[in-house]
Amino acid sequence: MPLTGPKQMFERAYKEGYAIGAFNVNNMEIIQGIMQAAGEEQAPLILQVSAGARKYAGQNYIVKLIEAALMDTDLPVVLHLDHGQDFNICKDCIDGGFTSVMYDGSHLPYEENIAVTRQVVEYAHARGVWVEAELGQLAGVEDEVSAEHSVYTDPDQAVDFVKRTGCDSLAIAIGTSHGAYKFTGEAKLDFARLEKITSMLPGYPLVLHGASSVPQEFVDMANTYGGKVGSAKGVPEDLLRKAATYGVCKINIDTDIRLAMTATIRKHFMEKPADFDPRAYLKPARDAVKNMVQHKIRNVLGCSNKI
């Protein structure tokens, strides 16, 4: 099945109160695990590629891996650029077959963010490609995205930003954070802010970045088998499920996949030190990705059987 855009996915998700999982991909095993999970759950998918993934694997390799995965499925799949840093990166991905791109100008002055986002929108829309933008800034570090402090999204600015840029969806900051170390105390999301933004932009799809939950069983597993993950703490899954009922149609998940995969590989190395065939440890790692994604689809996103 060919790649699709997110428009119809988001329209249904908004109406029915669930979210689509946007899972970061870096190699074949991660793509396979995600696709297997979505196939069993009959769930729509967004496979997203970060700047780090483009640098690590190469854009063409990742696109071809995803094209290979699409040969054996009838699932609707979006290929999305995560955190495009400038117009040229967005343009390269649009020209390279992506059906959705995110331009992240959240670190820029407001008017400059609007100007570049509008430039991306004009280029993308002329080619039938969806554009996600970001307003507000998430703290934390993941891949090549980092910020020391968070800046929550202003609802009035959000309305102005969407109107002036024409972006199709908006990533907002309400308390989530990039990476595995999101909270030191009690985890909280600003649902009053989210509800206000939703009421001011009715029917408009919102996005949560930095929304991994950092399951403690995988933190413990990694540490048991030689890791030093430390006091990692993510967004409770019940808060994410609640957010999907307030107009959040796309939830990004990356750290949880990394944790599941790495903890599983660490365990394999400790228990079977004689193994040196990469297939021996990448197969259970791929299964761990599948199980993690299947859990997210079924119990957190609520998008099982939504195709």
Coordinates of C-alpha atoms in Angstrom, one line a residue:
M1 CA 0.0 0.0 0.0
P2 CA 1.4 3.5 -0.8
L3 CA 2.2 6.0 1.8
T4 CA -0.7 8.3 2.9
G5 CA -1.1 11.7 4.6
P6 CA -2.4 12.2 8.1
K7 CA -5.5 14.2 7.2
Q8 CA -8.1 11.4 7.3
M9 CA -6.3 9.7 10.2
F10 CA -6.5 12.8 12.3
E11 CA -10.1 13.7 11.4
R12 CA -11.3 10.3 12.7
A13 CA -9.0 10.4 15.7
Y14 CA -10.3 13.8 16.7
K15 CA -13.9 12.7 16.3
E16 CA -13.5 9.5 18.2
G17 CA -11.1 10.6 21.0
Y18 CA -8.0 8.6 20.3
A19 CA -4.5 9.4 19.1
I20 CA -2.2 8.1 16.4
G21 CA 1.2 6.8 17.5
A22 CA 4.2 8.6 15.8
F23 CA 7.1 6.2 16.3
N24 CA 10.7 7.2 15.6
V25 CA 12.6 4.7 13.3
N26 CA 16.3 4.3 12.9
N27 CA 16.9 0.8 11.5
M28 CA 15.3 -2.3 10.0
E29 CA 14.5 -4.0 13.3
I30 CA 12.7 -1.0 14.7
I31 CA 10.6 -0.6 11.5
Q32 CA 9.8 -4.3 11.5
G33 CA 8.7 -4.4 15.2
I34 CA 6.5 -1.3 14.7
M35 CA 4.9 -2.7 11.6
Q36 CA 4.2 -6.1 13.1
A37 CA 2.6 -4.5 16.1
A38 CA 0.4 -2.2 14.0
G39 CA -0.5 -5.1 11.8
E40 CA -1.8 -7.3 14.7
E41 CA -3.6 -4.3 16.2
Q42 CA -5.0 -3.1 12.8
A43 CA -3.9 0.4 13.7
P44 CA -2.9 3.4 11.5
L45 CA 0.8 4.5 11.8
I46 CA 3.1 7.4 11.6
L47 CA 6.7 6.4 11.1
Q48 CA 8.9 9.4 11.8
V49 CA 12.5 10.2 10.9
S50 CA 14.6 12.6 13.0
A51 CA 17.7 14.5 12.0
G52 CA 19.7 12.0 14.0
A53 CA 18.1 9.1 12.1
R54 CA 18.9 10.8 8.7
K55 CA 22.5 11.2 9.8
Y56 CA 22.8 7.7 11.2
A57 CA 21.1 5.6 8.5
G58 CA 20.7 8.0 5.6
Q59 CA 17.4 9.3 4.3
N60 CA 17.4 7.1 1.3
Y61 CA 18.0 3.9 3.3
I62 CA 15.2 4.6 5.7
V63 CA 12.8 5.5 2.9
K64 CA 13.6 2.3 1.1
L65 CA 13.2 0.2 4.3
I66 CA 9.8 1.7 4.8
E67 CA 8.9 1.1 1.2
A68 CA 9.8 -2.6 1.7
A69 CA 7.7 -2.7 4.8
L70 CA 4.7 -1.4 2.9
M71 CA 4.9 -4.2 0.3
D72 CA 3.4 -6.7 2.8
T73 CA 0.7 -4.6 4.4
D74 CA -2.5 -2.7 3.8
L75 CA -2.1 -0.5 6.8
P76 CA -2.3 3.3 6.3
V77 CA 1.2 4.6 7.0
V78 CA 2.5 8.2 7.1
L79 CA 6.2 9.0 6.6
H80 CA 6.9 12.0 8.7
L81 CA 10.0 14.2 9.3
D82 CA 10.4 14.9 13.0
H83 CA 11.9 18.2 14.1
G84 CA 13.0 19.6 10.7
Q85 CA 15.5 22.2 11.7
D86 CA 15.2 24.5 8.6
F87 CA 13.5 25.0 5.3
N88 CA 16.0 23.0 3.3
I89 CA 15.7 19.9 5.4
C90 CA 11.9 20.0 5.1
K91 CA 12.3 20.5 1.3
D92 CA 14.7 17.6 1.0
C93 CA 12.2 15.3 2.7
I94 CA 9.2 16.6 0.7
D95 CA 11.1 16.0 -2.5
G96 CA 12.2 12.6 -1.1
G97 CA 8.7 11.2 -0.8
F98 CA 7.7 12.1 2.8
T99 CA 4.0 12.7 3.2
S100 CA 4.3 14.9 6.3
V101 CA 7.0 17.2 7.7
M102 CA 7.5 19.0 10.9
Y103 CA 9.3 22.3 10.9
D104 CA 10.5 23.2 14.4
G105 CA 11.0 26.9 14.8
S106 CA 10.0 26.9 18.4
H107 CA 13.5 28.1 19.5
L108 CA 13.2 31.2 17.2
P109 CA 11.6 34.6 17.9
Y110 CA 7.8 34.4 17.3
E111 CA 7.7 36.3 14.0
E112 CA 10.7 34.4 12.6
N113 CA 9.0 31.1 13.5
I114 CA 5.9 32.3 11.6
A115 CA 7.9 33.4 8.6
V116 CA 9.8 30.1 8.1
T117 CA 6.8 27.9 8.9
R118 CA 4.8 29.8 6.3
Q119 CA 7.6 29.2 3.8
V120 CA 7.5 25.4 4.5
V121 CA 3.7 25.4 4.3
E122 CA 3.7 27.0 0.9
Y123 CA 6.2 24.6 -0.5
A124 CA 4.6 21.5 1.1
H125 CA 1.0 22.3 0.2
A126 CA 1.9 22.8 -3.4
R127 CA 3.0 19.2 -3.4
G128 CA 0.2 17.7 -1.3
V129 CA 2.3 17.3 1.9
W130 CA 1.1 17.9 5.5
V131 CA 2.9 20.4 7.7
E132 CA 3.3 20.2 11.5
A133 CA 4.7 23.2 13.4
E134 CA 5.6 23.8 17.0
L135 CA 4.8 26.7 19.3
G136 CA 6.2 26.7 22.8
Q137 CA 9.3 24.8 23.8
L138 CA 9.9 21.5 25.5
A139 CA 12.7 21.0 28.0
G140 CA 15.0 17.9 27.9
V141 CA 17.3 16.2 25.5
E142 CA 16.6 13.6 22.9
D143 CA 18.4 12.9 19.6
E144 CA 19.5 16.3 18.4
V145 CA 16.7 18.3 20.1
S146 CA 17.5 20.0 23.4
A147 CA 16.3 22.8 25.6
E148 CA 17.2 23.7 29.2
H149 CA 13.8 25.2 30.1
S150 CA 10.3 24.7 28.9
V151 CA 8.1 27.5 27.6
Y152 CA 4.4 26.6 27.6
T153 CA 2.2 27.3 24.6
D154 CA 0.1 30.5 24.9
P155 CA -3.4 29.8 23.7
D156 CA -4.0 33.2 22.1
Q157 CA -0.6 32.9 20.3
A158 CA -1.6 29.4 19.1
V159 CA -4.7 30.7 17.3
D160 CA -2.7 33.6 15.7
F161 CA 0.1 31.2 14.7
V162 CA -2.2 28.7 13.0
K163 CA -4.1 31.5 11.2
R164 CA -0.9 33.2 9.9
T165 CA 1.1 30.1 8.9
G166 CA -1.6 27.8 7.6
C167 CA 0.1 24.8 9.3
D168 CA -2.0 21.7 9.4
S169 CA -1.2 20.5 13.0
L170 CA 0.5 22.1 15.9
A171 CA 2.8 20.6 18.5
I172 CA 2.2 22.3 21.9
A173 CA 4.1 22.5 25.2
I174 CA 1.9 21.6 28.2
G175 CA 4.5 19.8 30.4
T176 CA 5.9 16.9 28.4
S177 CA 9.7 16.8 27.9
H178 CA 12.1 15.2 25.5
G179 CA 14.2 12.2 26.7
A180 CA 14.1 9.8 29.6
Y181 CA 14.4 12.3 32.4
K182 CA 11.2 14.3 32.3
F183 CA 10.2 14.8 35.9
T184 CA 11.9 14.9 39.3
G185 CA 8.7 15.0 41.3
E186 CA 5.0 14.3 40.4
A187 CA 4.3 14.2 36.7
K188 CA 1.8 16.8 35.7
L189 CA 0.3 18.1 32.4
D190 CA -1.4 21.4 32.1
F191 CA -4.9 20.1 31.0
A192 CA -6.5 23.5 31.6
R193 CA -4.1 25.0 29.0
L194 CA -4.8 22.1 26.6
E195 CA -8.5 22.4 27.0
K196 CA -8.4 26.1 26.3
I197 CA -6.3 25.7 23.1
T198 CA -8.7 22.9 22.0
S199 CA -11.7 25.2 22.6
M200 CA -10.1 28.0 20.6
L201 CA -9.0 25.8 17.7
P202 CA -12.1 23.5 17.4
G203 CA -11.5 20.4 15.2
Y204 CA -7.8 21.3 14.8
P205 CA -5.3 18.4 15.4
L206 CA -2.8 19.0 18.2
V207 CA 0.4 17.0 18.8
L208 CA 2.4 16.0 21.9
H209 CA 6.1 15.6 21.7
G210 CA 8.3 14.1 24.5
A211 CA 5.5 11.8 25.4
S212 CA 7.3 8.6 26.3
S213 CA 6.3 7.0 29.6
V214 CA 9.7 5.5 30.4
P215 CA 8.4 2.1 31.8
Q216 CA 10.3 1.3 35.0
E217 CA 10.5 -2.4 34.2
F218 CA 12.8 -1.6 31.3
V219 CA 14.8 1.0 33.3
D220 CA 15.3 -1.7 36.0
M221 CA 16.2 -4.3 33.4
A222 CA 18.7 -2.1 31.8
N223 CA 20.3 -1.3 35.1
T224 CA 20.2 -4.9 36.3
Y225 CA 22.3 -5.9 33.2
G226 CA 24.9 -3.2 33.4
G227 CA 23.1 0.0 32.4
K228 CA 23.2 3.3 34.2
V229 CA 19.9 4.8 33.2
G230 CA 19.4 6.3 36.6
S231 CA 16.3 8.1 37.8
A232 CA 14.5 8.2 34.5
K233 CA 10.8 9.2 34.7
G234 CA 8.3 9.8 32.0
V235 CA 4.7 10.8 31.4
P236 CA 2.1 8.5 33.0
E237 CA 0.1 6.6 30.4
D238 CA -3.2 7.6 31.8
L239 CA -2.4 11.3 31.3
L240 CA -1.6 10.6 27.6
R241 CA -4.8 8.7 27.2
K242 CA -6.7 11.7 28.6
A243 CA -4.9 14.1 26.3
A244 CA -6.2 12.2 23.3
T245 CA -9.7 13.2 24.4
Y246 CA -8.8 16.9 24.2
G247 CA -7.9 17.2 20.5
V248 CA -4.4 15.6 20.7
C249 CA -4.4 13.4 17.6
K250 CA -0.7 12.6 17.4
I251 CA 1.6 11.4 20.2
N252 CA 5.3 11.0 19.7
I253 CA 7.0 7.9 21.2
D254 CA 10.8 7.3 20.9
T255 CA 12.5 6.8 24.3
D256 CA 10.3 3.9 25.3
I257 CA 11.3 2.0 22.1
R258 CA 15.0 2.7 22.8
L259 CA 14.7 1.5 26.4
A260 CA 12.9 -1.7 25.5
M261 CA 15.4 -2.5 22.8
T262 CA 18.5 -1.6 24.7
A263 CA 17.4 -3.4 27.9
T264 CA 16.6 -6.5 26.0
I265 CA 20.0 -6.5 24.2
R266 CA 21.8 -5.9 27.5
K267 CA 20.0 -8.9 29.1
H268 CA 20.9 -11.1 26.1
F269 CA 24.6 -10.2 26.3
M270 CA 24.7 -11.0 30.0
E271 CA 22.8 -14.3 29.8
K272 CA 24.4 -15.5 26.6
P273 CA 27.9 -14.1 26.4
A274 CA 29.0 -16.6 23.8
D275 CA 26.6 -15.2 21.2
F276 CA 28.3 -13.0 18.5
D277 CA 25.7 -13.3 15.7
P278 CA 23.9 -10.0 15.6
R279 CA 20.7 -11.8 14.6
A280 CA 20.7 -13.7 18.0
Y281 CA 20.2 -10.5 20.0
L282 CA 18.5 -8.3 17.4
K283 CA 15.6 -10.7 17.1
P284 CA 14.5 -10.5 20.8
A285 CA 15.2 -6.7 20.6
R286 CA 12.8 -6.5 17.6
D287 CA 10.2 -8.5 19.6
A288 CA 10.6 -6.0 22.5
V289 CA 9.9 -3.1 20.1
K290 CA 6.8 -4.9 18.8
N291 CA 5.5 -5.6 22.3
M292 CA 6.1 -2.0 23.4
V293 CA 4.4 -0.6 20.4
Q294 CA 1.5 -3.0 20.6
H295 CA 0.9 -2.0 24.2
K296 CA 1.0 1.7 23.3
I297 CA -1.5 1.3 20.5
R298 CA -3.9 -0.8 22.5
N299 CA -3.7 0.7 26.0
V300 CA -2.4 4.3 25.6
L301 CA -3.3 5.6 22.2
G302 CA -6.6 3.8 21.8
C303 CA -6.2 3.3 18.1
S304 CA -6.6 -0.5 17.7
N305 CA -8.9 -1.5 14.9
K306 CA -9.1 2.1 13.5
I307 CA -8.4 1.5 9.8

